[in-house]
Amino acid sequence: MKSTSYFILPVLANILTLCRGYTLRSSVSWVVSANDVVEDADLSEEVAPALLVDGGGLWKQAYPSANVLRDGSVESPGERMEPGGESSAAQRRSRLFSYRREKNEKAAGGKGPPPHQETARTARYIAHSSDWGYLATISTQDKIKGVPFGNIFSISDGPVDNSTGVIYFYVTPMDNTVEDLKVNPFASITFSEAEGDFCRQMVYDPEDPRCARLTLTGKMAEVAPEELDFAKEAMFSRHPVMAKWPEGHKWFFMKLELIQVWLQDWTGGTVLVPLEEYFKALPF
């Protein structure tokens, strides 16, 4: 019994040595060293965004299970760069996500969102800067037939330098959502500004109305032959791994023919953006 205790104590000591302190403020969590935790720190809305972009301490030990670097390679825990090294801030940011965020940043034009009063432009900005969305259909599955069913899809409204406002998809008939669309082609897709960096920097919860959300509703249709080249460029330029997906799944391109553009980007209610204004607006 004593020998077991002697074995456990060093193990616990090592675990405690490796641990870091986590703090949670305004629905945003980050990692700091145990020595850096300040109980009375000013984490007001004005100060916290500056803290979130400080490369010196925040997120500095936040590693996912697979550490994806900007060049696409995977870093093992033993190869982690120490803070302060060349390009360490950029590498730390890339480790937080399982996909390469620079594509999303380029799609956003390297700039922040438009002023919230410019609703059509904001809607186009979100549609173009989003790499994925939550698609809702009316289910045909036996146990939930006739009930809304949601699914995640990668999307694109065009290459990073050519926003169209038209949402393209690359889908397989093996997907339950595609089965739903064969019966009822109408669907809604929702995007959140929380996908990017803006809401985190501003310490906005994803449900905060200032963290904009966009829902596009319309009829899903297979892309016509004369539009296939553009649809392929739109999707594969933003999601290059799709080009390697198994041919046996019979992938094909679809798009959403819009009926309604619903937006909430500030307090005080939602906005229905006229389609003419939506397509006329430029996201950047």
PDB file of C-alpha atoms in Angstrom:
ATOM      1  CA  MET A   1       0.000   0.000   0.000  1.00  0.00           C
ATOM      2  CA  LYS A   2       2.839   2.363   0.914  1.00  0.00           C
ATOM      3  CA  SER A   3       4.668   1.606  -2.319  1.00  0.00           C
ATOM      4  CA  THR A   4       1.530   2.493  -4.266  1.00  0.00           C
ATOM      5  CA  SER A   5       1.255   5.814  -2.440  1.00  0.00           C
ATOM      6  CA  TYR A   6       4.903   6.578  -3.123  1.00  0.00           C
ATOM      7  CA  PHE A   7       4.266   5.944  -6.825  1.00  0.00           C
ATOM      8  CA  ILE A   8       1.111   8.071  -7.028  1.00  0.00           C
ATOM      9  CA  LEU A   9       2.507  11.142  -5.263  1.00  0.00           C
ATOM     10  CA  PRO A  10       5.288  11.871  -7.811  1.00  0.00           C
ATOM     11  CA  VAL A  11       2.797  11.392 -10.647  1.00  0.00           C
ATOM     12  CA  LEU A  12       0.403  13.919  -9.098  1.00  0.00           C
ATOM     13  CA  ALA A  13       3.254  16.327  -8.506  1.00  0.00           C
ATOM     14  CA  ASN A  14       4.263  16.151 -12.175  1.00  0.00           C
ATOM     15  CA  ILE A  15       0.683  16.731 -13.301  1.00  0.00           C
ATOM     16  CA  LEU A  16       0.332  19.782 -11.067  1.00  0.00           C
ATOM     17  CA  THR A  17       3.643  21.143 -12.358  1.00  0.00           C
ATOM     18  CA  LEU A  18       2.453  20.896 -15.947  1.00  0.00           C
ATOM     19  CA  CYS A  19      -0.978  22.415 -15.266  1.00  0.00           C
ATOM     20  CA  ARG A  20      -1.836  25.942 -16.271  1.00  0.00           C
ATOM     21  CA  GLY A  21      -4.522  28.197 -14.881  1.00  0.00           C
ATOM     22  CA  TYR A  22      -7.662  28.844 -16.941  1.00  0.00           C
ATOM     23  CA  THR A  23      -9.778  31.939 -16.556  1.00  0.00           C
ATOM     24  CA  LEU A  24     -13.282  32.564 -17.920  1.00  0.00           C
ATOM     25  CA  ARG A  25     -14.451  36.145 -18.438  1.00  0.00           C
ATOM     26  CA  SER A  26     -17.431  37.346 -20.467  1.00  0.00           C
ATOM     27  CA  SER A  27     -17.917  33.960 -22.132  1.00  0.00           C
ATOM     28  CA  VAL A  28     -14.366  33.963 -23.530  1.00  0.00           C
ATOM     29  CA  SER A  29     -11.785  31.572 -22.095  1.00  0.00           C
ATOM     30  CA  TRP A  30      -8.060  31.648 -22.546  1.00  0.00           C
ATOM     31  CA  VAL A  31      -4.996  30.132 -21.010  1.00  0.00           C
ATOM     32  CA  VAL A  32      -2.452  31.943 -18.884  1.00  0.00           C
ATOM     33  CA  SER A  33       0.348  30.670 -16.743  1.00  0.00           C
ATOM     34  CA  ALA A  34      -0.509  30.122 -13.104  1.00  0.00           C
ATOM     35  CA  ASN A  35       1.695  33.077 -12.140  1.00  0.00           C
ATOM     36  CA  ASP A  36      -0.102  35.454 -14.504  1.00  0.00           C
ATOM     37  CA  VAL A  37      -3.625  35.134 -13.093  1.00  0.00           C
ATOM     38  CA  VAL A  38      -4.789  38.493 -11.748  1.00  0.00           C
ATOM     39  CA  GLU A  39      -7.972  38.275  -9.740  1.00  0.00           C
ATOM     40  CA  ASP A  40      -8.781  41.986  -9.938  1.00  0.00           C
ATOM     41  CA  ALA A  41      -7.819  42.539 -13.579  1.00  0.00           C
ATOM     42  CA  ASP A  42      -9.891  45.046 -15.555  1.00  0.00           C
ATOM     43  CA  LEU A  43     -11.752  42.878 -18.077  1.00  0.00           C
ATOM     44  CA  SER A  44     -14.284  45.469 -19.153  1.00  0.00           C
ATOM     45  CA  GLU A  45     -15.491  45.584 -22.760  1.00  0.00           C
ATOM     46  CA  GLU A  46     -12.987  48.348 -23.530  1.00  0.00           C
ATOM     47  CA  VAL A  47      -9.953  46.559 -22.106  1.00  0.00           C
ATOM     48  CA  ALA A  48     -10.618  42.878 -22.790  1.00  0.00           C
ATOM     49  CA  PRO A  49     -10.346  43.048 -26.615  1.00  0.00           C
ATOM     50  CA  ALA A  50      -6.799  44.381 -26.275  1.00  0.00           C
ATOM     51  CA  LEU A  51      -5.958  41.487 -23.971  1.00  0.00           C
ATOM     52  CA  LEU A  52      -7.239  38.968 -26.477  1.00  0.00           C
ATOM     53  CA  VAL A  53      -4.776  40.049 -29.154  1.00  0.00           C
ATOM     54  CA  ASP A  54      -1.800  40.241 -26.788  1.00  0.00           C
ATOM     55  CA  GLY A  55       0.584  37.609 -28.086  1.00  0.00           C
ATOM     56  CA  GLY A  56       2.611  37.536 -24.891  1.00  0.00           C
ATOM     57  CA  GLY A  57       0.405  35.366 -22.744  1.00  0.00           C
ATOM     58  CA  LEU A  58      -3.104  34.678 -23.977  1.00  0.00           C
ATOM     59  CA  TRP A  59      -3.700  31.346 -25.702  1.00  0.00           C
ATOM     60  CA  LYS A  60       0.017  30.702 -25.317  1.00  0.00           C
ATOM     61  CA  GLN A  61      -0.443  27.098 -24.239  1.00  0.00           C
ATOM     62  CA  ALA A  62      -3.682  26.390 -26.079  1.00  0.00           C
ATOM     63  CA  TYR A  63      -3.053  23.359 -28.236  1.00  0.00           C
ATOM     64  CA  PRO A  64      -5.673  21.145 -29.892  1.00  0.00           C
ATOM     65  CA  SER A  65      -5.232  17.409 -30.127  1.00  0.00           C
ATOM     66  CA  ALA A  66      -3.579  17.919 -33.524  1.00  0.00           C
ATOM     67  CA  ASN A  67      -1.397  21.012 -33.737  1.00  0.00           C
ATOM     68  CA  VAL A  68      -1.913  22.287 -37.273  1.00  0.00           C
ATOM     69  CA  LEU A  69       0.676  24.809 -38.372  1.00  0.00           C
ATOM     70  CA  ARG A  70       0.302  27.410 -41.110  1.00  0.00           C
ATOM     71  CA  ASP A  71       2.202  25.248 -43.577  1.00  0.00           C
ATOM     72  CA  GLY A  72      -0.240  22.391 -42.980  1.00  0.00           C
ATOM     73  CA  SER A  73       2.226  20.246 -41.029  1.00  0.00           C
ATOM     74  CA  VAL A  74       1.370  18.744 -37.680  1.00  0.00           C
ATOM     75  CA  GLU A  75       3.471  19.606 -34.671  1.00  0.00           C
ATOM     76  CA  SER A  76       3.990  17.130 -31.880  1.00  0.00           C
ATOM     77  CA  PRO A  77       3.939  18.350 -28.271  1.00  0.00           C
ATOM     78  CA  GLY A  78       7.715  17.979 -28.061  1.00  0.00           C
ATOM     79  CA  GLU A  79       8.198  20.357 -31.004  1.00  0.00           C
ATOM     80  CA  ARG A  80       6.223  23.319 -29.638  1.00  0.00           C
ATOM     81  CA  MET A  81       7.956  26.641 -30.054  1.00  0.00           C
ATOM     82  CA  GLU A  82       8.669  28.627 -26.952  1.00  0.00           C
ATOM     83  CA  PRO A  83       6.979  32.052 -26.688  1.00  0.00           C
ATOM     84  CA  GLY A  84       9.068  34.837 -28.158  1.00  0.00           C
ATOM     85  CA  GLY A  85      10.487  32.830 -31.042  1.00  0.00           C
ATOM     86  CA  GLU A  86      10.218  34.047 -34.638  1.00  0.00           C
ATOM     87  CA  SER A  87       6.638  33.791 -35.956  1.00  0.00           C
ATOM     88  CA  SER A  88       5.555  32.206 -32.674  1.00  0.00           C
ATOM     89  CA  ALA A  89       2.463  34.429 -32.391  1.00  0.00           C
ATOM     90  CA  ALA A  90       1.244  33.401 -35.848  1.00  0.00           C
ATOM     91  CA  GLN A  91       1.900  29.743 -35.111  1.00  0.00           C
ATOM     92  CA  ARG A  92       0.077  29.957 -31.786  1.00  0.00           C
ATOM     93  CA  ARG A  93      -2.996  31.339 -33.510  1.00  0.00           C
ATOM     94  CA  SER A  94      -2.965  28.580 -36.125  1.00  0.00           C
ATOM     95  CA  ARG A  95      -2.784  25.887 -33.452  1.00  0.00           C
ATOM     96  CA  LEU A  96      -6.201  26.850 -32.146  1.00  0.00           C
ATOM     97  CA  PHE A  97      -8.068  25.614 -35.180  1.00  0.00           C
ATOM     98  CA  SER A  98      -8.272  22.434 -37.195  1.00  0.00           C
ATOM     99  CA  TYR A  99      -8.307  24.256 -40.526  1.00  0.00           C
ATOM    100  CA  ARG A 100      -6.026  26.909 -41.954  1.00  0.00           C
ATOM    101  CA  ARG A 101      -7.546  30.206 -40.984  1.00  0.00           C
ATOM    102  CA  GLU A 102      -5.620  32.390 -43.422  1.00  0.00           C
ATOM    103  CA  LYS A 103      -8.048  31.393 -46.179  1.00  0.00           C
ATOM    104  CA  ASN A 104     -10.927  32.741 -44.099  1.00  0.00           C
ATOM    105  CA  GLU A 105      -8.946  35.901 -43.325  1.00  0.00           C
ATOM    106  CA  LYS A 106      -8.276  36.472 -47.045  1.00  0.00           C
ATOM    107  CA  ALA A 107     -11.947  35.935 -47.826  1.00  0.00           C
ATOM    108  CA  ALA A 108     -12.712  38.682 -45.323  1.00  0.00           C
ATOM    109  CA  GLY A 109     -10.422  41.005 -47.245  1.00  0.00           C
ATOM    110  CA  GLY A 110      -8.103  41.311 -44.277  1.00  0.00           C
ATOM    111  CA  LYS A 111     -10.491  43.885 -42.802  1.00  0.00           C
ATOM    112  CA  GLY A 112     -13.127  43.939 -40.114  1.00  0.00           C
ATOM    113  CA  PRO A 113     -16.865  43.834 -40.757  1.00  0.00           C
ATOM    114  CA  PRO A 114     -18.689  46.818 -42.288  1.00  0.00           C
ATOM    115  CA  PRO A 115     -20.565  49.292 -40.050  1.00  0.00           C
ATOM    116  CA  HIS A 116     -23.676  47.596 -38.701  1.00  0.00           C
ATOM    117  CA  GLN A 117     -25.925  50.238 -40.298  1.00  0.00           C
ATOM    118  CA  GLU A 118     -24.883  48.948 -43.750  1.00  0.00           C
ATOM    119  CA  THR A 119     -27.036  45.855 -43.555  1.00  0.00           C
ATOM    120  CA  ALA A 120     -26.802  44.672 -47.166  1.00  0.00           C
ATOM    121  CA  ARG A 121     -23.039  45.007 -47.114  1.00  0.00           C
ATOM    122  CA  THR A 122     -22.852  43.229 -43.756  1.00  0.00           C
ATOM    123  CA  ALA A 123     -24.895  40.337 -45.126  1.00  0.00           C
ATOM    124  CA  ARG A 124     -22.588  40.017 -48.123  1.00  0.00           C
ATOM    125  CA  TYR A 125     -19.544  40.255 -45.867  1.00  0.00           C
ATOM    126  CA  ILE A 126     -20.731  37.371 -43.694  1.00  0.00           C
ATOM    127  CA  ALA A 127     -21.751  35.245 -46.686  1.00  0.00           C
ATOM    128  CA  HIS A 128     -18.353  35.715 -48.327  1.00  0.00           C
ATOM    129  CA  SER A 129     -16.138  35.383 -45.247  1.00  0.00           C
ATOM    130  CA  SER A 130     -17.869  32.202 -44.040  1.00  0.00           C
ATOM    131  CA  ASP A 131     -16.381  28.844 -44.976  1.00  0.00           C
ATOM    132  CA  TRP A 132     -19.258  26.781 -43.600  1.00  0.00           C
ATOM    133  CA  GLY A 133     -22.818  27.097 -42.416  1.00  0.00           C
ATOM    134  CA  TYR A 134     -25.692  25.285 -40.740  1.00  0.00           C
ATOM    135  CA  LEU A 135     -28.231  24.093 -43.320  1.00  0.00           C
ATOM    136  CA  ALA A 136     -31.790  23.340 -42.172  1.00  0.00           C
ATOM    137  CA  THR A 137     -34.175  21.171 -44.181  1.00  0.00           C
ATOM    138  CA  ILE A 138     -37.470  19.370 -43.569  1.00  0.00           C
ATOM    139  CA  SER A 139     -36.500  15.825 -42.681  1.00  0.00           C
ATOM    140  CA  THR A 140     -37.548  12.693 -44.560  1.00  0.00           C
ATOM    141  CA  GLN A 141     -36.036  10.379 -41.942  1.00  0.00           C
ATOM    142  CA  ASP A 142     -38.619   7.959 -40.549  1.00  0.00           C
ATOM    143  CA  LYS A 143     -38.476   8.984 -36.890  1.00  0.00           C
ATOM    144  CA  ILE A 144     -38.424  12.741 -37.554  1.00  0.00           C
ATOM    145  CA  LYS A 145     -40.314  12.998 -40.842  1.00  0.00           C
ATOM    146  CA  GLY A 146     -41.644  16.514 -41.375  1.00  0.00           C
ATOM    147  CA  VAL A 147     -39.455  17.951 -38.580  1.00  0.00           C
ATOM    148  CA  PRO A 148     -36.621  20.461 -39.167  1.00  0.00           C
ATOM    149  CA  PHE A 149     -33.210  18.810 -39.470  1.00  0.00           C
ATOM    150  CA  GLY A 150     -29.888  20.677 -39.394  1.00  0.00           C
ATOM    151  CA  ASN A 151     -26.531  19.751 -40.869  1.00  0.00           C
ATOM    152  CA  ILE A 152     -23.139  21.415 -41.349  1.00  0.00           C
ATOM    153  CA  PHE A 153     -21.920  22.129 -44.889  1.00  0.00           C
ATOM    154  CA  SER A 154     -18.840  23.734 -46.332  1.00  0.00           C
ATOM    155  CA  ILE A 155     -19.819  26.576 -48.636  1.00  0.00           C
ATOM    156  CA  SER A 156     -18.466  29.297 -50.883  1.00  0.00           C
ATOM    157  CA  ASP A 157     -19.978  32.307 -52.606  1.00  0.00           C
ATOM    158  CA  GLY A 158     -16.965  32.514 -54.897  1.00  0.00           C
ATOM    159  CA  PRO A 159     -13.165  32.621 -54.797  1.00  0.00           C
ATOM    160  CA  VAL A 160     -11.637  34.977 -52.231  1.00  0.00           C
ATOM    161  CA  ASP A 161     -11.348  37.752 -54.824  1.00  0.00           C
ATOM    162  CA  ASN A 162     -14.786  37.281 -56.396  1.00  0.00           C
ATOM    163  CA  SER A 163     -17.798  37.417 -54.067  1.00  0.00           C
ATOM    164  CA  THR A 164     -21.126  36.706 -55.778  1.00  0.00           C
ATOM    165  CA  GLY A 165     -23.525  36.362 -52.831  1.00  0.00           C
ATOM    166  CA  VAL A 166     -24.708  33.037 -54.298  1.00  0.00           C
ATOM    167  CA  ILE A 167     -24.008  30.144 -51.921  1.00  0.00           C
ATOM    168  CA  TYR A 168     -22.522  27.034 -53.563  1.00  0.00           C
ATOM    169  CA  PHE A 169     -22.328  23.526 -52.096  1.00  0.00           C
ATOM    170  CA  TYR A 170     -20.534  20.284 -52.959  1.00  0.00           C
ATOM    171  CA  VAL A 171     -22.749  17.406 -51.822  1.00  0.00           C
ATOM    172  CA  THR A 172     -23.328  13.679 -52.112  1.00  0.00           C
ATOM    173  CA  PRO A 173     -26.677  11.904 -52.607  1.00  0.00           C
ATOM    174  CA  MET A 174     -25.651   9.699 -49.681  1.00  0.00           C
ATOM    175  CA  ASP A 175     -26.255  12.615 -47.298  1.00  0.00           C
ATOM    176  CA  ASN A 176     -29.544  12.731 -45.349  1.00  0.00           C
ATOM    177  CA  THR A 177     -29.882  16.422 -46.166  1.00  0.00           C
ATOM    178  CA  VAL A 178     -29.720  15.734 -49.900  1.00  0.00           C
ATOM    179  CA  GLU A 179     -32.404  13.093 -49.448  1.00  0.00           C
ATOM    180  CA  ASP A 180     -34.543  15.752 -47.780  1.00  0.00           C
ATOM    181  CA  LEU A 181     -33.970  18.181 -50.636  1.00  0.00           C
ATOM    182  CA  LYS A 182     -35.200  15.664 -53.202  1.00  0.00           C
ATOM    183  CA  VAL A 183     -38.608  15.805 -51.505  1.00  0.00           C
ATOM    184  CA  ASN A 184     -38.631  19.455 -50.419  1.00  0.00           C
ATOM    185  CA  PRO A 185     -35.919  21.631 -52.025  1.00  0.00           C
ATOM    186  CA  PHE A 186     -36.459  24.617 -49.742  1.00  0.00           C
ATOM    187  CA  ALA A 187     -33.854  25.225 -47.065  1.00  0.00           C
ATOM    188  CA  SER A 188     -32.239  27.842 -44.838  1.00  0.00           C
ATOM    189  CA  ILE A 189     -28.543  28.238 -44.104  1.00  0.00           C
ATOM    190  CA  THR A 190     -27.257  30.188 -41.109  1.00  0.00           C
ATOM    191  CA  PHE A 191     -23.857  31.803 -40.656  1.00  0.00           C
ATOM    192  CA  SER A 192     -22.378  33.439 -37.574  1.00  0.00           C
ATOM    193  CA  GLU A 193     -19.762  36.137 -37.346  1.00  0.00           C
ATOM    194  CA  ALA A 194     -18.399  34.067 -34.456  1.00  0.00           C
ATOM    195  CA  GLU A 195     -16.650  31.919 -37.084  1.00  0.00           C
ATOM    196  CA  GLY A 196     -14.068  34.671 -37.516  1.00  0.00           C
ATOM    197  CA  ASP A 197     -12.006  36.651 -35.023  1.00  0.00           C
ATOM    198  CA  PHE A 198     -14.173  39.754 -34.604  1.00  0.00           C
ATOM    199  CA  CYS A 199     -16.572  38.502 -31.912  1.00  0.00           C
ATOM    200  CA  ARG A 200     -13.783  36.977 -29.855  1.00  0.00           C
ATOM    201  CA  GLN A 201     -11.746  40.167 -30.030  1.00  0.00           C
ATOM    202  CA  MET A 202     -14.760  42.207 -28.975  1.00  0.00           C
ATOM    203  CA  VAL A 203     -15.670  39.665 -26.264  1.00  0.00           C
ATOM    204  CA  TYR A 204     -19.108  39.121 -27.832  1.00  0.00           C
ATOM    205  CA  ASP A 205     -20.893  35.869 -27.067  1.00  0.00           C
ATOM    206  CA  PRO A 206     -22.161  34.165 -30.272  1.00  0.00           C
ATOM    207  CA  GLU A 207     -25.732  34.919 -29.141  1.00  0.00           C
ATOM    208  CA  ASP A 208     -24.959  38.593 -28.556  1.00  0.00           C
ATOM    209  CA  PRO A 209     -26.856  40.498 -31.298  1.00  0.00           C
ATOM    210  CA  ARG A 210     -23.710  42.511 -31.988  1.00  0.00           C
ATOM    211  CA  CYS A 211     -22.065  39.247 -33.105  1.00  0.00           C
ATOM    212  CA  ALA A 212     -23.901  39.235 -36.413  1.00  0.00           C
ATOM    213  CA  ARG A 213     -25.802  36.243 -37.732  1.00  0.00           C
ATOM    214  CA  LEU A 214     -27.184  35.730 -41.203  1.00  0.00           C
ATOM    215  CA  THR A 215     -29.840  33.293 -42.406  1.00  0.00           C
ATOM    216  CA  LEU A 216     -30.371  32.838 -46.132  1.00  0.00           C
ATOM    217  CA  THR A 217     -33.532  31.027 -47.209  1.00  0.00           C
ATOM    218  CA  GLY A 218     -34.320  29.739 -50.661  1.00  0.00           C
ATOM    219  CA  LYS A 219     -34.586  26.806 -53.011  1.00  0.00           C
ATOM    220  CA  MET A 220     -31.673  24.415 -53.413  1.00  0.00           C
ATOM    221  CA  ALA A 221     -30.946  23.559 -57.036  1.00  0.00           C
ATOM    222  CA  GLU A 222     -28.327  21.558 -58.879  1.00  0.00           C
ATOM    223  CA  VAL A 223     -25.836  23.816 -60.648  1.00  0.00           C
ATOM    224  CA  ALA A 224     -26.463  24.049 -64.393  1.00  0.00           C
ATOM    225  CA  PRO A 225     -23.742  22.812 -66.808  1.00  0.00           C
ATOM    226  CA  GLU A 226     -22.835  26.340 -67.949  1.00  0.00           C
ATOM    227  CA  GLU A 227     -22.190  27.337 -64.318  1.00  0.00           C
ATOM    228  CA  LEU A 228     -20.237  24.254 -63.253  1.00  0.00           C
ATOM    229  CA  ASP A 229     -16.770  25.662 -63.922  1.00  0.00           C
ATOM    230  CA  PHE A 230     -17.390  28.642 -61.671  1.00  0.00           C
ATOM    231  CA  ALA A 231     -19.002  26.495 -58.945  1.00  0.00           C
ATOM    232  CA  LYS A 232     -15.982  24.189 -58.996  1.00  0.00           C
ATOM    233  CA  GLU A 233     -13.567  27.108 -58.775  1.00  0.00           C
ATOM    234  CA  ALA A 234     -15.611  28.671 -55.969  1.00  0.00           C
ATOM    235  CA  MET A 235     -15.649  25.512 -53.854  1.00  0.00           C
ATOM    236  CA  PHE A 236     -12.253  23.984 -54.594  1.00  0.00           C
ATOM    237  CA  SER A 237     -10.346  27.260 -54.224  1.00  0.00           C
ATOM    238  CA  ARG A 238     -11.746  27.660 -50.717  1.00  0.00           C
ATOM    239  CA  HIS A 239     -11.829  23.935 -49.834  1.00  0.00           C
ATOM    240  CA  PRO A 240      -9.017  22.289 -51.858  1.00  0.00           C
ATOM    241  CA  VAL A 241      -9.314  18.958 -50.018  1.00  0.00           C
ATOM    242  CA  MET A 242     -12.681  18.427 -51.734  1.00  0.00           C
ATOM    243  CA  ALA A 243     -10.914  17.657 -54.995  1.00  0.00           C
ATOM    244  CA  LYS A 244      -9.590  14.468 -53.360  1.00  0.00           C
ATOM    245  CA  TRP A 245     -12.876  13.225 -51.932  1.00  0.00           C
ATOM    246  CA  PRO A 246     -13.868   9.693 -53.144  1.00  0.00           C
ATOM    247  CA  GLU A 247     -15.527   9.666 -56.555  1.00  0.00           C
ATOM    248  CA  GLY A 248     -17.707   6.753 -55.517  1.00  0.00           C
ATOM    249  CA  HIS A 249     -19.807   9.132 -53.420  1.00  0.00           C
ATOM    250  CA  LYS A 250     -21.029  10.796 -56.634  1.00  0.00           C
ATOM    251  CA  TRP A 251     -20.418  14.362 -55.485  1.00  0.00           C
ATOM    252  CA  PHE A 252     -22.179  17.173 -57.328  1.00  0.00           C
ATOM    253  CA  PHE A 253     -22.636  20.940 -57.006  1.00  0.00           C
ATOM    254  CA  MET A 254     -25.711  22.723 -55.716  1.00  0.00           C
ATOM    255  CA  LYS A 255     -26.561  26.357 -55.030  1.00  0.00           C
ATOM    256  CA  LEU A 256     -29.156  28.248 -53.020  1.00  0.00           C
ATOM    257  CA  GLU A 257     -31.569  30.324 -55.080  1.00  0.00           C
ATOM    258  CA  LEU A 258     -32.428  33.053 -52.609  1.00  0.00           C
ATOM    259  CA  ILE A 259     -35.908  34.023 -51.446  1.00  0.00           C
ATOM    260  CA  GLN A 260     -35.071  35.859 -48.221  1.00  0.00           C
ATOM    261  CA  VAL A 261     -32.067  37.436 -46.503  1.00  0.00           C
ATOM    262  CA  TRP A 262     -32.484  37.655 -42.710  1.00  0.00           C
ATOM    263  CA  LEU A 263     -29.876  39.509 -40.663  1.00  0.00           C
ATOM    264  CA  GLN A 264     -29.257  40.458 -37.059  1.00  0.00           C
ATOM    265  CA  ASP A 265     -26.135  42.550 -36.612  1.00  0.00           C
ATOM    266  CA  TRP A 266     -27.060  44.902 -33.733  1.00  0.00           C
ATOM    267  CA  THR A 267     -29.460  45.379 -30.875  1.00  0.00           C
ATOM    268  CA  GLY A 268     -33.033  46.443 -31.573  1.00  0.00           C
ATOM    269  CA  GLY A 269     -34.315  43.712 -33.838  1.00  0.00           C
ATOM    270  CA  THR A 270     -33.662  41.950 -37.117  1.00  0.00           C
ATOM    271  CA  VAL A 271     -33.606  43.127 -40.717  1.00  0.00           C
ATOM    272  CA  LEU A 272     -34.898  41.603 -43.945  1.00  0.00           C
ATOM    273  CA  VAL A 273     -32.453  42.767 -46.593  1.00  0.00           C
ATOM    274  CA  PRO A 274     -34.073  43.209 -50.036  1.00  0.00           C
ATOM    275  CA  LEU A 275     -32.558  40.805 -52.556  1.00  0.00           C
ATOM    276  CA  GLU A 276     -31.738  43.627 -54.965  1.00  0.00           C
ATOM    277  CA  GLU A 277     -29.750  45.442 -52.294  1.00  0.00           C
ATOM    278  CA  TYR A 278     -28.060  42.223 -51.195  1.00  0.00           C
ATOM    279  CA  PHE A 279     -26.753  41.388 -54.672  1.00  0.00           C
ATOM    280  CA  LYS A 280     -25.835  44.997 -55.403  1.00  0.00           C
ATOM    281  CA  ALA A 281     -23.740  45.411 -52.231  1.00  0.00           C
ATOM    282  CA  LEU A 282     -20.008  44.762 -52.084  1.00  0.00           C
ATOM    283  CA  PRO A 283     -18.702  42.960 -49.002  1.00  0.00           C
ATOM    284  CA  PHE A 284     -15.523  45.048 -48.649  1.00  0.00           C
TER     285      PHE A 284
END
